[in-house]
mmCIF file of C-alpha atoms in Angstrom:
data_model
loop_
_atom_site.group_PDB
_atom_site.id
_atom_site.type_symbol
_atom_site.label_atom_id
_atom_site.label_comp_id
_atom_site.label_asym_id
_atom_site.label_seq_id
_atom_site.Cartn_x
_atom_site.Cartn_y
_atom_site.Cartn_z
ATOM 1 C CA UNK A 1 -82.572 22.757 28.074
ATOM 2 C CA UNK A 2 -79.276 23.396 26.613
ATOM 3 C CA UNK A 3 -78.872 25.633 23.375
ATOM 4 C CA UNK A 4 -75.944 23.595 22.397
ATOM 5 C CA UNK A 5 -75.038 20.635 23.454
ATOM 6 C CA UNK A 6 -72.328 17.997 22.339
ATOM 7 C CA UNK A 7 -71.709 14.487 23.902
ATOM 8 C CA UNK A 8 -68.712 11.909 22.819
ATOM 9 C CA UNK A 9 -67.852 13.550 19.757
ATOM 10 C CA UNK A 10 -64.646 12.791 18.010
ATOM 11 C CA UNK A 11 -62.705 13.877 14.965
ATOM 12 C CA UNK A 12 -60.063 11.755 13.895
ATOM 13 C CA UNK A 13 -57.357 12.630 11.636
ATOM 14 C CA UNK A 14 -55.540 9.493 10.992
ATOM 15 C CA UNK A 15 -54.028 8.736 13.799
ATOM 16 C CA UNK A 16 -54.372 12.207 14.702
ATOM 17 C CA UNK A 17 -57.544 13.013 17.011
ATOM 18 C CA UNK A 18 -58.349 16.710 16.586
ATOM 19 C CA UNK A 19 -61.227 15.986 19.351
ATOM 20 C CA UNK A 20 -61.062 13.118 21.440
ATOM 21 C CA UNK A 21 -63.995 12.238 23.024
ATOM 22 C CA UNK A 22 -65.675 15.944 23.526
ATOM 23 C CA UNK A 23 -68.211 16.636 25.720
ATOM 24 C CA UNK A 24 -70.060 19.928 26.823
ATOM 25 C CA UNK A 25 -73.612 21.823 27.020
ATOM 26 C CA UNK A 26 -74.103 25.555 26.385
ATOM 27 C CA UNK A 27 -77.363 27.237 27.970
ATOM 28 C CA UNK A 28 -79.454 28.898 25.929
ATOM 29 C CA UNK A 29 -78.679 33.090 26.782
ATOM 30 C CA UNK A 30 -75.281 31.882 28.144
ATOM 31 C CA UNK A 31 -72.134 33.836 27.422
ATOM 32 C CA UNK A 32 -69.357 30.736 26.253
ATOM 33 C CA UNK A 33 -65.467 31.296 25.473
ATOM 34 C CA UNK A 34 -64.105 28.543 23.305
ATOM 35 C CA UNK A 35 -60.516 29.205 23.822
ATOM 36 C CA UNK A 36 -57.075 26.927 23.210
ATOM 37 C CA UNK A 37 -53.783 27.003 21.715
ATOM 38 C CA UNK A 38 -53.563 26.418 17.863
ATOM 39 C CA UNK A 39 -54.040 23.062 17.027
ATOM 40 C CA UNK A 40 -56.159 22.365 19.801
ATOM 41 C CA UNK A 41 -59.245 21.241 17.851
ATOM 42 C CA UNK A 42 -61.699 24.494 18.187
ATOM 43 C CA UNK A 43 -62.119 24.933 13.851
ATOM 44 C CA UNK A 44 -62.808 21.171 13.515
ATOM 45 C CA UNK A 45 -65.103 21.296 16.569
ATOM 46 C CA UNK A 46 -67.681 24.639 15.045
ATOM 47 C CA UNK A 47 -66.888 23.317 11.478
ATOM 48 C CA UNK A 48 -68.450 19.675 12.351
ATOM 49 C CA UNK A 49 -71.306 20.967 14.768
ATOM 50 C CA UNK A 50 -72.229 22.752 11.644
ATOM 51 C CA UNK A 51 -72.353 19.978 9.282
ATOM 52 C CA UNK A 52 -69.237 21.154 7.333
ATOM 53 C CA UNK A 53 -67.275 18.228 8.189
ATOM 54 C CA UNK A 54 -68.706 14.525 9.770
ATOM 55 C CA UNK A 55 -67.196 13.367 13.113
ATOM 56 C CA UNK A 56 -65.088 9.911 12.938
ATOM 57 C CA UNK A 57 -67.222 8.237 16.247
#
């Protein structure tokens, strides 16, 4: 059973999509990199799986 787990989630910007369509699971004791260039949608990703912010879809 997965620790973390996200399915179809999107973040929309105006036309913009910081996350289009996101998918992945994270085990529970697993070691997990989120890594990408600037821009690429990792703050809006931890900032809505932690309620901060509400995803568009």
């Amino acid at each position: 059973m997965p620790a973390i787990e996200v399915s179809s989630l999107t973040k929309a910007y105006g036309d913009l999509r910081a996350n289009d369509d996101l998918s992945f699971e994270v085990e529970a004791g697993e070691v997990f990199g989120f890594l990408g260039p600037n821009g690429a949608g990792k703050t809006t990703t931890i900032r809505t799986l932690m309620g901060f912010m509400a995803p568009t879809e």
